[in-house]
Short mmCIF file of C-alpha atoms in Angstrom, two decimals:
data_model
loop_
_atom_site.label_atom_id
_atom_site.label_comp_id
_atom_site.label_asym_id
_atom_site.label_seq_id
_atom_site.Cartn_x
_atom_site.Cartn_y
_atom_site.Cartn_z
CA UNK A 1 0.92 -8.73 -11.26
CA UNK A 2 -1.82 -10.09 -13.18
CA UNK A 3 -5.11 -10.82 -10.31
CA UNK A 4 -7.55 -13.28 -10.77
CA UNK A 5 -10.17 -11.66 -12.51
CA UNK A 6 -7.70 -11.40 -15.63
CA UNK A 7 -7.14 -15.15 -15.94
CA UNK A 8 -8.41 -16.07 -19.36
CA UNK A 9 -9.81 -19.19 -20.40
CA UNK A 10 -6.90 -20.63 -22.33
CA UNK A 11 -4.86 -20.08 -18.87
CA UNK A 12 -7.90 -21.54 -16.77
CA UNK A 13 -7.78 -24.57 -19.23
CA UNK A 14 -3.99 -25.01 -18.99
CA UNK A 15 -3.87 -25.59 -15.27
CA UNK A 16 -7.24 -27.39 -15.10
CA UNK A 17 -6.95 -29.48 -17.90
CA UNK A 18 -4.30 -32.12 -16.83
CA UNK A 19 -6.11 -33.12 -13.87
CA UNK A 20 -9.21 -33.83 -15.78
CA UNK A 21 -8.97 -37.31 -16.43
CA UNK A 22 -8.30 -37.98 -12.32
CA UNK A 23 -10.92 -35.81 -11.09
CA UNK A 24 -13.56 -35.65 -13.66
CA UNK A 25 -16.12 -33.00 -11.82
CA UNK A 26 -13.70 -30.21 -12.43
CA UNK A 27 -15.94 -30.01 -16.11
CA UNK A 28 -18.67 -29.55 -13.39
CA UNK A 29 -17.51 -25.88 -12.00
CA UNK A 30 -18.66 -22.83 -13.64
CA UNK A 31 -16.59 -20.20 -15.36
CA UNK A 32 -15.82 -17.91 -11.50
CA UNK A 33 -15.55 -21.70 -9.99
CA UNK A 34 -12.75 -23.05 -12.51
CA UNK A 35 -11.09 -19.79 -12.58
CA UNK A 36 -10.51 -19.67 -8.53
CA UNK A 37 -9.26 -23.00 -8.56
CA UNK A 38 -7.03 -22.23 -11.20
CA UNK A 39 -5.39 -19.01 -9.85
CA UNK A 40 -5.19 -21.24 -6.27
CA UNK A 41 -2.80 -24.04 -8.30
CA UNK A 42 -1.64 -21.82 -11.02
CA UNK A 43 2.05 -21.15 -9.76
CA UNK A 44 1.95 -24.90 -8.21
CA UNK A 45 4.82 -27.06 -9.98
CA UNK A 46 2.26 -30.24 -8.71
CA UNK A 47 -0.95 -30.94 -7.20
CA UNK A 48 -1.69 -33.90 -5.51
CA UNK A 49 -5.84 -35.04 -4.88
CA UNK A 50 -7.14 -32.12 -6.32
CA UNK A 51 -10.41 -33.86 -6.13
CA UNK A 52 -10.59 -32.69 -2.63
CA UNK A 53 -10.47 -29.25 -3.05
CA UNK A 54 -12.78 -29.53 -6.04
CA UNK A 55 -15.75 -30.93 -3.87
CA UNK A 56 -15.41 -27.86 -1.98
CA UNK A 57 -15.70 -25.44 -4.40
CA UNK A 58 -18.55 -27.17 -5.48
CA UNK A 59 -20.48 -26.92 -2.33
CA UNK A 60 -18.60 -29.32 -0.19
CA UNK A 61 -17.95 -29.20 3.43
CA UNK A 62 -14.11 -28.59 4.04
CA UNK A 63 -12.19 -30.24 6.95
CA UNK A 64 -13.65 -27.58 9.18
CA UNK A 65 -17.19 -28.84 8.57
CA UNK A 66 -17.98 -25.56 7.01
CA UNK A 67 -17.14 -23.19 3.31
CA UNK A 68 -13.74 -21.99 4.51
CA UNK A 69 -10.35 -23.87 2.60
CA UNK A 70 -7.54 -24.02 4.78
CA UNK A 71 -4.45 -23.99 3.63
CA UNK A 72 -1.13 -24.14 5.34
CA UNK A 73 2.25 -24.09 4.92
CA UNK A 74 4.60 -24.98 7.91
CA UNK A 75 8.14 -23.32 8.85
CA UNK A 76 10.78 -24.43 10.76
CA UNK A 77 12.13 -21.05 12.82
CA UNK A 78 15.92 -21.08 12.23
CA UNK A 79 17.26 -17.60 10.46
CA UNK A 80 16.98 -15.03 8.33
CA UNK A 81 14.85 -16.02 4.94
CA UNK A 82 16.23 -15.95 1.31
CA UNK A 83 14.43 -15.38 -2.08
CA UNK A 84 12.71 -18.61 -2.24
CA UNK A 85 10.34 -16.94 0.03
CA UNK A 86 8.87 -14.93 -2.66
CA UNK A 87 7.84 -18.22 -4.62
CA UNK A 88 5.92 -19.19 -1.08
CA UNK A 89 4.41 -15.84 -0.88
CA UNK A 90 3.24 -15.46 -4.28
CA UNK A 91 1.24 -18.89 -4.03
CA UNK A 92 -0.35 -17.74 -0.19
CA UNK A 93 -1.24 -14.48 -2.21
CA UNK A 94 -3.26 -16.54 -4.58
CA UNK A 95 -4.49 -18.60 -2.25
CA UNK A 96 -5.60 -14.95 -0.31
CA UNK A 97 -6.92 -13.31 -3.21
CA UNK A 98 -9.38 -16.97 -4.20
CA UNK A 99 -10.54 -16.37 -0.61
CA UNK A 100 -8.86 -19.27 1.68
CA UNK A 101 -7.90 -19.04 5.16
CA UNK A 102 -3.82 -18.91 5.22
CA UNK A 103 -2.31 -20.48 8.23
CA UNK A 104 1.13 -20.00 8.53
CA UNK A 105 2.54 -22.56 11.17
CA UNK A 106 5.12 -21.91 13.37
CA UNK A 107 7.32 -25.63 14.57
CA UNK A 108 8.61 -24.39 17.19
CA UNK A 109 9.06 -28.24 18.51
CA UNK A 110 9.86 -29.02 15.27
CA UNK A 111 12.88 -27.08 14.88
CA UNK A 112 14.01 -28.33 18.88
CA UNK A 113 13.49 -31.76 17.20
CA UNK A 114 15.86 -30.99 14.41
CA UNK A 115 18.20 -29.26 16.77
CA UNK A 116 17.42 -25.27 15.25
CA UNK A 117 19.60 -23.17 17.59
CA UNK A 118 20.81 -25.80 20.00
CA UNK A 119 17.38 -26.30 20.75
CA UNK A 120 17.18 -22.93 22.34
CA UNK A 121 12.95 -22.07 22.67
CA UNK A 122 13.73 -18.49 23.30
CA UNK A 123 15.76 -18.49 20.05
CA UNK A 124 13.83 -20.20 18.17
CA UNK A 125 11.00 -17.75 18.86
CA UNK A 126 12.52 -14.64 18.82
CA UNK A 127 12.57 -15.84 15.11
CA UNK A 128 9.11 -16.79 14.55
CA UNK A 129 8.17 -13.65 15.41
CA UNK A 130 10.39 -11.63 12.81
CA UNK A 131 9.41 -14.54 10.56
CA UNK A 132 5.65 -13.43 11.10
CA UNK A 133 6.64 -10.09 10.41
CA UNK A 134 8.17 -10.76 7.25
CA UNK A 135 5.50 -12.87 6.02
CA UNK A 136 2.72 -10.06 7.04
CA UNK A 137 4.75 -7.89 4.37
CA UNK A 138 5.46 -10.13 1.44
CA UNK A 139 1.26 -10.76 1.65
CA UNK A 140 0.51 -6.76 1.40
CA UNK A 141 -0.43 -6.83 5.25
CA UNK A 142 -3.79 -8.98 4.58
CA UNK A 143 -6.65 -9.05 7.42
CA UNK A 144 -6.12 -11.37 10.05
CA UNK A 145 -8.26 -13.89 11.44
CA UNK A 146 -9.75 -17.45 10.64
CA UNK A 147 -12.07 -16.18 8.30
CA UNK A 148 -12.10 -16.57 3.98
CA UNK A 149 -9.27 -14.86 2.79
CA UNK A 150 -7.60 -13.82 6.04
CA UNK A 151 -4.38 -14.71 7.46
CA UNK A 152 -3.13 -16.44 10.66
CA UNK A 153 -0.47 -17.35 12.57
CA UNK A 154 -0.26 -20.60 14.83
CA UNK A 155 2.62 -21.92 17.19
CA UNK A 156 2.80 -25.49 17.15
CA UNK A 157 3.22 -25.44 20.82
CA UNK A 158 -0.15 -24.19 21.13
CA UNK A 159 -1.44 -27.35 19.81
CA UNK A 160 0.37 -29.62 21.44
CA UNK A 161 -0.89 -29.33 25.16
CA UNK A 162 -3.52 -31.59 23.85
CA UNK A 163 -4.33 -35.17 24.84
CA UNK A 164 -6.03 -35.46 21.63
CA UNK A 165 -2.88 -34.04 19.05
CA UNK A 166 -0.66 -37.11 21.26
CA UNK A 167 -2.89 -39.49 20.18
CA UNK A 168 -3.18 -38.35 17.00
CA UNK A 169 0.86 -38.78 16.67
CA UNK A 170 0.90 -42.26 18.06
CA UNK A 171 -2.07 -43.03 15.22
CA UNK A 172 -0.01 -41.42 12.94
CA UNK A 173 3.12 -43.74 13.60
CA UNK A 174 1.24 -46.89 13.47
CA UNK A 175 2.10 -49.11 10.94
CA UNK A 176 4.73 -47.26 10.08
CA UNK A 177 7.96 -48.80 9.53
CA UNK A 178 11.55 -47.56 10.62
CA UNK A 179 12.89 -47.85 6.98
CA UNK A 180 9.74 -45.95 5.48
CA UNK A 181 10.12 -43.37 8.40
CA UNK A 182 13.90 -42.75 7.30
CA UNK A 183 13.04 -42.79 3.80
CA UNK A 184 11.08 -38.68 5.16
CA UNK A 185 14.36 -37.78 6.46
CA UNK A 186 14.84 -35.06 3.72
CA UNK A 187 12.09 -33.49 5.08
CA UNK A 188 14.37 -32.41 7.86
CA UNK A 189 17.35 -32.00 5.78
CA UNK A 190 19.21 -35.00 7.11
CA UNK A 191 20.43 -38.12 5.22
CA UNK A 192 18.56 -41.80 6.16
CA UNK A 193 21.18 -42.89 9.05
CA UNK A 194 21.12 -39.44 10.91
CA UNK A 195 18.73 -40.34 13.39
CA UNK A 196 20.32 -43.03 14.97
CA UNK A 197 21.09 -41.57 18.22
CA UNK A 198 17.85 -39.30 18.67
CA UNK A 199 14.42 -41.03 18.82
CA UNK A 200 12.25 -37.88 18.66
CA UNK A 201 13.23 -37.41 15.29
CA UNK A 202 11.47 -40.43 14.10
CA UNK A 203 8.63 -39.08 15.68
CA UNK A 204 8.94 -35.70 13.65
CA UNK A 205 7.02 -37.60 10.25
CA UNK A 206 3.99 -38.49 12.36
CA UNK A 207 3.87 -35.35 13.96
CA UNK A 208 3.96 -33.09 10.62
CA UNK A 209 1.30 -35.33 9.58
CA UNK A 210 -0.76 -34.93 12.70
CA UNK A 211 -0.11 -31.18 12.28
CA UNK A 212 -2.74 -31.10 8.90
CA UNK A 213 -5.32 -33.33 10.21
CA UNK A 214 -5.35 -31.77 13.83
CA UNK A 215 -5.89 -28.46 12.15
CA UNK A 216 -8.39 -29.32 9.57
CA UNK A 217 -6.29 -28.52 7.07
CA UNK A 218 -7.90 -28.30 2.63
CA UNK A 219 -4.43 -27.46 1.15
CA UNK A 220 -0.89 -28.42 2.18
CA UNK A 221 1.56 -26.27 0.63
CA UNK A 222 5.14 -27.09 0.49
CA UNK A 223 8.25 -26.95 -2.32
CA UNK A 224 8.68 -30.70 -4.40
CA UNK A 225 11.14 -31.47 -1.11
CA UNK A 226 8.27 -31.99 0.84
CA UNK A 227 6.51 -34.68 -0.99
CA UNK A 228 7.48 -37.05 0.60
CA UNK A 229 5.69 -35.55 4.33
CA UNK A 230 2.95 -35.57 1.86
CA UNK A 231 2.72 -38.69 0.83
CA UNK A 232 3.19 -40.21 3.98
CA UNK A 233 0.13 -37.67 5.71
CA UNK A 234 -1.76 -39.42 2.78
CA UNK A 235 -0.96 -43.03 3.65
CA UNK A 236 -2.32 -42.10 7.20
CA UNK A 237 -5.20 -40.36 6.05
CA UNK A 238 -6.26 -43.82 3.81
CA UNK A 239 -5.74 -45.99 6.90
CA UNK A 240 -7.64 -43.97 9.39
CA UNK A 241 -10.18 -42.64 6.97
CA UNK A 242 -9.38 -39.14 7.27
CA UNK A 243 -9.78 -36.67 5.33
CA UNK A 244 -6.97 -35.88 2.97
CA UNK A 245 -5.54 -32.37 2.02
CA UNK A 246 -4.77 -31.35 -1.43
CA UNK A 247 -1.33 -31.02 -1.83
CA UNK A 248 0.37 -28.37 -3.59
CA UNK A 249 4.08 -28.41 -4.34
CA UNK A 250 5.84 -24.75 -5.44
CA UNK A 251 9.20 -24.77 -7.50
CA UNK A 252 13.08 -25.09 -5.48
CA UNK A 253 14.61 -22.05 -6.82
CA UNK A 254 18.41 -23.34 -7.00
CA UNK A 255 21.79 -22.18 -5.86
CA UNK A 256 22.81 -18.95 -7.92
CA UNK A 257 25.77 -21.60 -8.81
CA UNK A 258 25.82 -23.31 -11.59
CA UNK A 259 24.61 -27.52 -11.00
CA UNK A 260 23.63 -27.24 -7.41
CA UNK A 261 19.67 -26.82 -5.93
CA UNK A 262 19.28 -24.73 -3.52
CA UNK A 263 18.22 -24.57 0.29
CA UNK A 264 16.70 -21.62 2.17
CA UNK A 265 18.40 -19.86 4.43
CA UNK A 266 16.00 -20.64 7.46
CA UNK A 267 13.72 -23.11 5.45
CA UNK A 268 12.99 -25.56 2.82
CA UNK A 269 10.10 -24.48 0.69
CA UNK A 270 7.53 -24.25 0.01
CA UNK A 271 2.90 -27.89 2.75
CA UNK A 272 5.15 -29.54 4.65
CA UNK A 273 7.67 -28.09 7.14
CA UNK A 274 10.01 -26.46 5.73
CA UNK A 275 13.22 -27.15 6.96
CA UNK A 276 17.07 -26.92 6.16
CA UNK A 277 17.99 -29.31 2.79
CA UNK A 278 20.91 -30.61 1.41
CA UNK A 279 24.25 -29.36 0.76
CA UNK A 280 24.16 -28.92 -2.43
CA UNK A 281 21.51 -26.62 -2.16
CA UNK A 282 20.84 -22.86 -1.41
CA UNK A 283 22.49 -21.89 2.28
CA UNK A 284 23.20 -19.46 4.57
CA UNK A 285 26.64 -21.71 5.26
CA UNK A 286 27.40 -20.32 1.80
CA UNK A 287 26.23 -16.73 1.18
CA UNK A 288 27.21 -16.14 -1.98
CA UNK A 289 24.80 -18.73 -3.59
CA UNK A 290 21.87 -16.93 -1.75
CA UNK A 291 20.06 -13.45 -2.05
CA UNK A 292 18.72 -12.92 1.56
CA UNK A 293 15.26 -11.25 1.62
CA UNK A 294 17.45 -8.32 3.58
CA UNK A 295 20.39 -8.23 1.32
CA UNK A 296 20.53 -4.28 -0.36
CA UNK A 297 20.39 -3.77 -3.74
CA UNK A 298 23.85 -3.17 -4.42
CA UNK A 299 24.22 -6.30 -2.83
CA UNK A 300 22.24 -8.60 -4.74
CA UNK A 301 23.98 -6.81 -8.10
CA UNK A 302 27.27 -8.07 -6.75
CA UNK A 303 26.03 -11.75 -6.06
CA UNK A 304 24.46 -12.07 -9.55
CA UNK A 305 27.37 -11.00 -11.29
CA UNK A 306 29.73 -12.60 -9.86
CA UNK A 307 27.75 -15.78 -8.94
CA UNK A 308 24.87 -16.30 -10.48
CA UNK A 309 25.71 -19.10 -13.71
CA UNK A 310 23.76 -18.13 -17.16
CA UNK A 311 25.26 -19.75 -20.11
CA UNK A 312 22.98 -18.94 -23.08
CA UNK A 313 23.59 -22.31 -24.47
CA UNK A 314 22.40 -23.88 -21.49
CA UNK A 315 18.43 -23.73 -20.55
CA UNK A 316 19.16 -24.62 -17.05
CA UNK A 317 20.09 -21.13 -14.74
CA UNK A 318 18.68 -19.85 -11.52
CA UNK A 319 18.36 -16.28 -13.18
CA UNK A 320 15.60 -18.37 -15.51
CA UNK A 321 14.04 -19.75 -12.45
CA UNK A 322 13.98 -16.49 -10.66
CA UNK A 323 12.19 -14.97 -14.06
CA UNK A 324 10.22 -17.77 -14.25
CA UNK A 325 8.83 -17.91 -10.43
CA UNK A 326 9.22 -14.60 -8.80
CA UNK A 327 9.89 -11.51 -11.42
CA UNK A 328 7.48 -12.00 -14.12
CA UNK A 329 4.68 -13.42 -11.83
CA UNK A 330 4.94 -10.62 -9.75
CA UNK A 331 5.73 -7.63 -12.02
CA UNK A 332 4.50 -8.96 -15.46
CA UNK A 333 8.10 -7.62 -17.18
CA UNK A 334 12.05 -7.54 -16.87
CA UNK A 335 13.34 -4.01 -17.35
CA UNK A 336 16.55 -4.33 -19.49
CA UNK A 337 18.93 -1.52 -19.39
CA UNK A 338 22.49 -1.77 -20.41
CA UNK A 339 25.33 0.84 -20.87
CA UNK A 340 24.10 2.70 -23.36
CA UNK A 341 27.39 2.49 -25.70
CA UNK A 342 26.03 -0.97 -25.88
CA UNK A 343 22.19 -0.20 -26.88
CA UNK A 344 19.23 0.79 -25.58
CA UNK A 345 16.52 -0.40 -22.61
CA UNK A 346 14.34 -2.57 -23.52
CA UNK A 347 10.91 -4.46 -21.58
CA UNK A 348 10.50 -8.10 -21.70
CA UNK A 349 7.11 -10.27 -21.10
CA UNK A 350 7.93 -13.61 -21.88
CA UNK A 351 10.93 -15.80 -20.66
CA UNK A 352 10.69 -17.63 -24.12
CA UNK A 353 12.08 -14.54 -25.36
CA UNK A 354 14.61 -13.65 -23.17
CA UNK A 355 16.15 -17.46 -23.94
CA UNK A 356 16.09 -16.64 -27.69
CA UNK A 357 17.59 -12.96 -27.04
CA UNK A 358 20.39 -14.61 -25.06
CA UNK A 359 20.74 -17.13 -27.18
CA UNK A 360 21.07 -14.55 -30.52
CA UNK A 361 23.40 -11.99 -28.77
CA UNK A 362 20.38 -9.52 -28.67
CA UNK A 363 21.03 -9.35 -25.10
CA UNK A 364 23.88 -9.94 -23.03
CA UNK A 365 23.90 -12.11 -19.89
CA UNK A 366 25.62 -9.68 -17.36
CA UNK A 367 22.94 -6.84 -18.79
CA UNK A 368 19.94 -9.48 -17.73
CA UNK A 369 21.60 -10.52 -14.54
CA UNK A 370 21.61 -7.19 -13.66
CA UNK A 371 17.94 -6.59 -14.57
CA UNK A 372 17.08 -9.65 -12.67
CA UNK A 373 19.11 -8.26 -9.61
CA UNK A 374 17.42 -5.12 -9.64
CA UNK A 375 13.85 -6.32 -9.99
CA UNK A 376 14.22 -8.55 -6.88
CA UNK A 377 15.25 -5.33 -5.05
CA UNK A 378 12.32 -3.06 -6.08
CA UNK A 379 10.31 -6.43 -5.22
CA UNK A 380 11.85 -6.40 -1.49
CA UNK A 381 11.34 -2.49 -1.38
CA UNK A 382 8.30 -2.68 0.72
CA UNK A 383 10.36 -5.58 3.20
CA UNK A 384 13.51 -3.17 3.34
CA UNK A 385 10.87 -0.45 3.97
CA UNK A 386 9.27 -1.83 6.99
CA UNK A 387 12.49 -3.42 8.80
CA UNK A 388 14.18 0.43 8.22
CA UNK A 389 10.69 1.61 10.38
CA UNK A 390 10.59 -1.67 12.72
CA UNK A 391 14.38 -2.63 13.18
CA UNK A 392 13.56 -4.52 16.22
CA UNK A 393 12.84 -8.53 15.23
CA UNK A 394 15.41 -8.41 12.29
CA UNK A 395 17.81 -7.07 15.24
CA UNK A 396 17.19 -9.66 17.31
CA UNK A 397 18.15 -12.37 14.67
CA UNK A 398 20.92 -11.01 13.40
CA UNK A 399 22.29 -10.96 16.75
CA UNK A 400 21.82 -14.24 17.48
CA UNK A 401 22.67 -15.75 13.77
CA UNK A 402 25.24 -13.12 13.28
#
């Protein structure tokens, strides 16, 4: 994986550059200025108010009324993880290596809310912990603490004993409409009219909202699904004059089947909560269209051949979105190596090429699925490693999500 000291200037320029014309003191940062912001927001898919984080970097107080970014990203506790974690982790490793705090928030009350685990607490924490766990070894087991370029872990129970977060909530929800509340529904997973019969979850928007500015949160993180929370902690933020958070929105990896987006298998990706999605995305209620974070390598061979959809006439496949977001990022090259009757290995750099390969019969699609399946294993090496040493917390969940 290339680290931030190798971004050039044409890569600098090509995540910098669009956001010039909306925040126009980004030509004020200096070469090591522009080139942490753009390793922060390189694997982003959007960025929303980048101005904010700019005036940081450029000697500005962050919401902590000191140097330190804060960024967050928020998890629902519901189950064992699935791929799309890796696109999550990659971004918090950037975010690590550029020196901001990580804060990795644990709704527990969010996931009663949306009814994780009957509402079970002790369930829903017995995850959270394995959920730390994993997290601690998809970051390369950073230091922890609330310092630059340390990691942290918060329960959003622990927050809300306050007087002060309540209020927050109610100021949060003022103003704010019914029909504009339902509109965040996806946030949760849930369709506009699913609420009907359960008032707290009306309540969940404001309090996902409240979350950021009660924590004095720089950088939201969250997948495109949670845009919406986004926009909606933004809206608050103008009314109340609060500060607001950079948003940045990671890629949905989709279902390994052909046509349908996916959902993780405890959570939603990627500043928001992230939460369960759609049907017609990535599930655990359908296996085969996800490669869990534990599943071995044979494993994820099986699911990508017999799953994953890669027509080489068609530019739209997961196994170009898992290239895209997770393999090349994080190991620079796909490893090619069919039967050798067939021909010999080969490396790959660019996706570009692999297309065109496909596309000319150079390669074969069942040859890169299987490439693709068996650099997400040595990439989960390390996770498979630790749970093999530590079987406890993955124990735990599989016993209660079977």
């Amino acid at each position: 994986m290339m680290d931030m000291a190798e971004m050039d200037a044409t890569s600098i320029d090509a995540v910098l550059s669009p956001h010039l014309e909306n925040c126009p003191r980004i030509s004020e940062l200096d070469e090591a200025q522009s080139r942490r912001l753009a390793w922060m927001l390189g694997a982003a898919e959007e960025i929303v108010g980048i101005d904010h984080l700019v005036e940081i970097i450029l000697g500005g107080e962050s919401a902590g009324g000191d140097d330190v970014i804060r960024c967050y990203v928020g998890f629902e506790p519901s189950g064992k993880a699935h791929i799309g974690w890796k696109v999550v982790a990659i971004t918090l490793k950037r975010m690590l290596d550029a020196g901001a705090n990580v804060l990795i928030f644990m709704a527990d009350w969010h996931a009663w809310v949306n009814d994780k685990f009957g509402g079970d607490m002790q369930k829903i924490h017995t995850t959270a912990t394995y959920m730390e766990d994993t997290f601690r070894v998809l970051l390369g087991n950073p230091p922890e603490g609330e310092g630059a370029g340390e990691l942290r872990f918060l329960y959003a129970s622990s927050i809300m004993d306050s007087g002060d977060y309540w209020a927050r909530v109610l100021r949060c929800s003022k103003n704010m409409s019914l029909s504009k509340v339902r509109k965040t529904f996806t946030i949760m997973g849930r369709d506009e009219d699913a609420a009907d019969d359960d008032l707290s979850k009306f309540f969940y928007p404001a309090m996902q909202a409240a979350d950021i500015f009660e924590m004095n949160i720089d950088i939201a993180l969250g997948g495109m699904d949670q845009r919406k929370a986004h926009m909606y902690m933004r809206r608050v933020a103008d009314k109340w004059k609060w500060h607001k958070a950079t948003c940045v929105h990671t890629p949905i990896i989709s279902s390994l089947k052909a046509g349908a987006r996916m959902e993780t298998a405890v959570v939603e990706k990627t500043g928001g909560i992230m939460v369960g999605g759609p049907d017609d995305k990535m599930s655990k209620s359908d296996p085969s269209s996800a490669i869990l974070l534990h599943d071995e390598a044979g494993k994820v061979r099986k699911k990508m051949k017999k799953h994953a959809y890669l027509d080489p006439s068609d530019e739209h496949s997961t196994v170009y979105e898992l290239l895209e977001h997770i393999i090349l990022p994080e190991m620079g090259e796909l490893n090619v190596v069919p039967n050798p009757k067939f021909g010999e290995p080969s490396k790959w750099h660019e996706l570009d090429a692999i297309r065109a390969a496909l596309g000319s019969g150079e390669l074969h699609p069942l040859d890169v699925k299987f490439a693709v399946a068996d650099a997400l294993s040595a990439g989960l090496a390390r996770l498979a490693e630790h749970f093999e040493l530590h079987p406890e917390k993955l124990a735990a969940v599989t016993e209660i999500t079977g």
